[in-house]
């Protein structure tokens, strides 16, 4: 837990974006005190996780800039940093509404299109209790800045996942697009920008593309039928089902990390005491 708190303290605090172009959202009500953090999740390293509302969590792969998934059941915090148990790691729990394997950025100019490779630059907390992620993509010798703010709205019957984007560094004549896909949606996602498109693949699955003008916000909103944690849920797509084994075997390509335990004693000692598990 200490590492989660430190991660939040190290993030910057900034004023809110100008929300007028994307319509104000209700004041956020987070389900836990430490609601934004980066950790291993489901065996994947460097995942940024956000507990947006009771009933909707979202996680992003900071290595690629893609949405990992949005789901309803929270995280089981396990592992040396959280419970002193070596081997297990944090795992997501519950039903996955959607995942972002189709996420990707492209920049078109002069008849050619380039796929961008965003690099994670961190997360920033606003004074209104929201957070946005920042990525940078190199185009020649210049940098395009990409930002995304995840948010959620929950009613007794529906869950809406908002992804608000902003970009800067786009030159006149260039077209920056974000390509995406969603699953289990009640209807086609809503996009607050022109020059965007959505295609229905059937069965609640949609793919689409939105265009980002430099410096302006664009909101992508997807509504799902609410699934309560622990309730009977629709079938989960195999690729979205989180693996949550009780015992995790050591992998050959382990990610380096550090866990630390600090003890306070009220007397002087001449040698290190033997630690007894329990």
C-alpha positions as semicolon CSV with decimal commas, in nm:
position;residue;x (nm);y (nm);z (nm)
1;X;0,000;0,000;0,000
2;X;0,290;0,235;0,069
3;X;0,397;0,216;-0,295
4;X;0,046;0,311;-0,408
5;X;0,038;0,616;-0,182
6;X;0,382;0,727;-0,299
7;X;0,275;0,692;-0,662
8;X;-0,017;0,924;-0,600
9;X;0,189;1,178;-0,404
10;X;0,447;1,196;-0,680
11;X;0,185;1,280;-0,942
12;X;0,129;1,648;-1,010
13;X;-0,185;1,836;-0,914
14;X;-0,318;2,076;-1,176
15;X;-0,636;2,279;-1,242
16;X;-0,918;2,111;-1,433
17;X;-0,938;2,109;-1,809
18;X;-1,193;2,332;-1,973
19;X;-1,493;2,097;-1,961
20;X;-1,734;2,313;-2,162
21;X;-1,675;2,139;-2,500
22;X;-1,749;1,793;-2,358
23;X;-2,030;1,882;-2,113
24;X;-1,977;1,885;-1,736
25;X;-1,968;1,552;-1,560
26;X;-2,098;1,489;-1,206
27;X;-1,858;1,536;-0,916
28;X;-1,658;1,213;-0,893
29;X;-1,727;0,972;-0,608
30;X;-1,436;0,733;-0,589
31;X;-1,485;0,394;-0,419
32;X;-1,150;0,402;-0,233
33;X;-0,901;0,659;-0,103
34;X;-0,614;0,548;-0,327
35;X;-0,808;0,523;-0,650
36;X;-0,536;0,580;-0,914
37;X;-0,214;0,381;-0,913
38;X;0,031;0,184;-1,127
39;X;0,119;-0,179;-1,056
40;X;0,134;-0,529;-1,196
41;X;-0,219;-0,648;-1,282
42;X;-0,318;-0,994;-1,403
43;X;0,052;-1,067;-1,462
44;X;0,097;-0,756;-1,680
45;X;0,360;-0,505;-1,569
46;X;0,318;-0,126;-1,559
47;X;-0,062;-0,112;-1,564
48;X;-0,228;0,217;-1,460
49;X;-0,551;0,141;-1,276
50;X;-0,836;0,379;-1,191
51;X;-1,123;0,304;-0,951
52;X;-1,361;0,547;-1,120
53;X;-1,688;0,454;-0,950
54;X;-1,836;0,178;-0,743
55;X;-1,899;-0,067;-1,026
56;X;-1,651;0,059;-1,286
57;X;-1,272;0,029;-1,285
58;X;-1,047;0,099;-1,584
59;X;-0,688;-0,006;-1,646
60;X;-0,440;0,102;-1,914
61;X;-0,122;-0,058;-2,041
62;X;0,131;0,223;-2,007
63;X;0,374;0,038;-2,234
64;X;0,142;0,081;-2,534
65;X;-0,102;0,355;-2,429
66;X;-0,397;0,122;-2,486
67;X;-0,693;0,056;-2,261
68;X;-0,632;-0,282;-2,096
69;X;-0,995;-0,320;-1,992
70;X;-1,290;-0,167;-1,806
71;X;-1,464;-0,393;-1,556
72;X;-1,690;-0,402;-1,252
73;X;-1,531;-0,598;-0,967
74;X;-1,221;-0,412;-0,849
75;X;-0,877;-0,552;-0,772
76;X;-0,764;-0,822;-0,536
77;X;-0,447;-0,681;-0,383
78;X;-0,211;-0,970;-0,328
79;X;0,164;-1,007;-0,332
80;X;0,470;-0,911;-0,129
81;X;0,399;-0,537;-0,130
82;X;0,041;-0,576;-0,007
83;X;0,008;-0,896;0,198
84;X;0,371;-1,014;0,242
85;X;0,284;-1,321;0,034
86;X;0,552;-1,394;-0,225
87;X;0,435;-1,527;-0,562
88;X;0,080;-1,394;-0,611
89;X;0,022;-1,050;-0,765
90;X;-0,277;-0,813;-0,793
91;X;-0,560;-0,949;-1,007
92;X;-0,877;-0,794;-1,145
93;X;-1,208;-0,935;-1,025
94;X;-1,546;-0,951;-1,195
95;X;-1,696;-0,895;-1,538
96;X;-1,506;-0,713;-1,813
97;X;-1,729;-0,471;-2,000
98;X;-1,476;-0,397;-2,272
99;X;-1,106;-0,402;-2,363
100;X;-0,890;-0,190;-2,587
101;X;-0,685;-0,417;-2,810
102;X;-0,792;-0,208;-3,113
103;X;-0,670;0,122;-2,962
104;X;-0,422;0,307;-3,179
105;X;-0,315;0,654;-3,296
106;X;-0,242;0,763;-3,654
107;X;-0,127;1,091;-3,807
108;X;-0,213;1,168;-4,170
109;X;-0,037;1,434;-4,375
110;X;0,023;1,488;-4,746
111;X;-0,152;1,168;-4,851
112;X;0,045;0,941;-4,616
113;X;-0,050;0,802;-4,275
114;X;0,187;0,722;-3,989
115;X;0,113;0,500;-3,690
116;X;0,219;0,672;-3,368
117;X;0,393;0,497;-3,078
118;X;0,295;0,682;-2,760
119;X;0,539;0,685;-2,467
120;X;0,399;0,711;-2,113
121;X;0,486;1,036;-1,932
122;X;0,277;0,996;-1,618
123;X;-0,058;1,090;-1,468
124;X;-0,174;1,429;-1,337
125;X;-0,441;1,488;-1,073
126;X;-0,669;1,789;-1,106
127;X;-0,799;1,996;-0,817
128;X;-1,151;1,865;-0,884
129;X;-1,046;1,507;-0,808
130;X;-0,996;1,382;-1,162
131;X;-0,688;1,245;-1,332
132;X;-0,548;1,242;-1,683
133;X;-0,267;1,043;-1,841
134;X;-0,005;1,198;-2,066
135;X;0,177;1,032;-2,354
136;X;0,419;1,172;-2,608
137;X;0,474;1,052;-2,965
138;X;0,775;1,149;-3,175
139;X;0,713;1,262;-3,531
140;X;1,050;1,333;-3,683
141;X;1,218;1,584;-3,454
142;X;0,901;1,714;-3,292
143;X;0,666;1,581;-3,026
144;X;0,291;1,535;-3,026
145;X;0,138;1,537;-2,679
146;X;-0,157;1,305;-2,614
147;X;-0,375;1,317;-2,302
148;X;-0,665;1,101;-2,186
149;X;-0,895;1,146;-1,886
150;X;-1,107;0,841;-1,790
151;X;-1,440;0,900;-1,615
152;X;-1,759;0,710;-1,541
153;X;-2,128;0,753;-1,469
154;X;-2,330;0,478;-1,299
155;X;-2,707;0,445;-1,265
156;X;-2,906;0,156;-1,113
157;X;-2,924;-0,008;-1,458
158;X;-2,639;0,132;-1,671
159;X;-2,268;0,210;-1,663
160;X;-2,117;0,474;-1,894
161;X;-1,744;0,481;-1,956
162;X;-1,611;0,819;-2,072
163;X;-1,273;0,863;-2,236
164;X;-1,188;1,232;-2,288
165;X;-0,894;1,306;-2,518
166;X;-0,685;1,612;-2,589
167;X;-0,383;1,653;-2,817
168;X;-0,135;1,928;-2,898
169;X;0,147;1,974;-3,146
170;X;-0,061;1,902;-3,458
171;X;0,033;2,115;-3,757
172;X;-0,213;2,268;-4,006
173;X;-0,308;2,012;-4,269
174;X;-0,236;1,715;-4,042
175;X;-0,512;1,482;-3,921
176;X;-0,470;1,302;-3,589
177;X;-0,704;1,008;-3,537
178;X;-0,770;0,767;-3,251
179;X;-0,897;0,424;-3,356
180;X;-1,086;0,210;-3,104
181;X;-1,310;-0,088;-3,045
182;X;-1,565;-0,170;-2,773
183;X;-1,756;-0,482;-2,672
184;X;-2,081;-0,550;-2,482
185;X;-2,213;-0,200;-2,557
186;X;-2,586;-0,128;-2,535
187;X;-2,562;0,103;-2,837
188;X;-2,311;0,274;-3,062
189;X;-2,055;0,482;-2,868
190;X;-2,115;0,857;-2,864
191;X;-1,840;1,086;-2,995
192;X;-1,839;1,461;-2,931
193;X;-1,658;1,550;-3,254
194;X;-1,724;1,570;-3,625
195;X;-1,525;1,370;-3,883
196;X;-1,566;1,057;-3,671
197;X;-1,713;0,718;-3,756
198;X;-1,852;0,409;-3,581
199;X;-1,927;0,068;-3,735
200;X;-2,154;-0,196;-3,581
201;X;-2,002;-0,546;-3,589
202;X;-2,301;-0,702;-3,413
203;X;-2,346;-0,850;-3,069
204;X;-2,265;-0,524;-2,890
205;X;-1,927;-0,485;-3,059
206;X;-1,833;-0,163;-3,236
207;X;-1,521;-0,023;-3,399
208;X;-1,462;0,340;-3,479
209;X;-1,231;0,633;-3,533
210;X;-1,236;0,988;-3,399
211;X;-1,046;1,296;-3,511
212;X;-0,872;1,524;-3,262
213;X;-0,819;1,892;-3,347
214;X;-0,514;2,039;-3,174
215;X;-0,589;2,169;-2,826
216;X;-0,956;2,067;-2,820
217;X;-1,128;1,796;-2,617
218;X;-1,309;1,500;-2,769
219;X;-1,520;1,265;-2,560
220;X;-1,583;0,898;-2,641
221;X;-1,872;0,762;-2,429
222;X;-1,984;0,400;-2,422
223;X;-2,289;0,278;-2,230
224;X;-2,320;-0,074;-2,090
225;X;-2,596;-0,262;-1,917
226;X;-2,491;-0,268;-1,553
227;X;-2,362;-0,599;-1,417
228;X;-2,332;-0,606;-1,037
229;X;-2,025;-0,780;-0,891
230;X;-2,115;-1,130;-0,779
231;X;-2,433;-1,140;-0,986
232;X;-2,493;-1,376;-1,276
233;X;-2,303;-1,218;-1,562
234;X;-2,306;-1,247;-1,940
235;X;-2,040;-1,474;-2,089
236;X;-1,697;-1,315;-2,073
237;X;-1,494;-1,308;-2,394
238;X;-1,209;-1,553;-2,346
239;X;-0,945;-1,290;-2,414
240;X;-1,091;-1,070;-2,140
241;X;-1,125;-1,328;-1,866
242;X;-0,871;-1,239;-1,593
243;X;-0,647;-1,519;-1,477
244;X;-0,654;-1,531;-1,098
245;X;-0,470;-1,844;-0,980
246;X;-0,424;-1,895;-0,609
247;X;-0,055;-1,965;-0,661
248;X;0,148;-1,795;-0,934
249;X;0,456;-1,978;-1,049
250;X;0,769;-1,776;-1,115
251;X;0,801;-1,681;-1,482
252;X;1,125;-1,681;-1,673
253;X;1,081;-1,317;-1,780
254;X;1,015;-1,165;-1,440
255;X;0,991;-0,788;-1,410
256;X;1,236;-0,637;-1,160
257;X;1,077;-0,484;-0,852
258;X;1,140;-0,391;-0,492
259;X;0,949;-0,471;-0,174
260;X;1,052;-0,330;0,162
261;X;0,940;-0,394;0,520
262;X;1,036;-0,152;0,798
263;X;1,030;-0,244;1,168
264;X;1,043;-0,006;1,467
265;X;1,195;-0,137;1,792
266;X;1,193;0,041;2,127
267;X;1,533;-0,089;2,235
268;X;1,888;-0,121;2,108
269;X;1,992;-0,448;1,945
270;X;2,335;-0,596;1,876
271;X;2,230;-0,831;1,598
272;X;1,944;-0,876;1,352
273;X;1,652;-1,075;1,497
274;X;1,519;-1,382;1,319
275;X;1,189;-1,308;1,146
276;X;0,914;-1,562;1,206
277;X;0,641;-1,589;0,941
278;X;0,285;-1,550;1,050
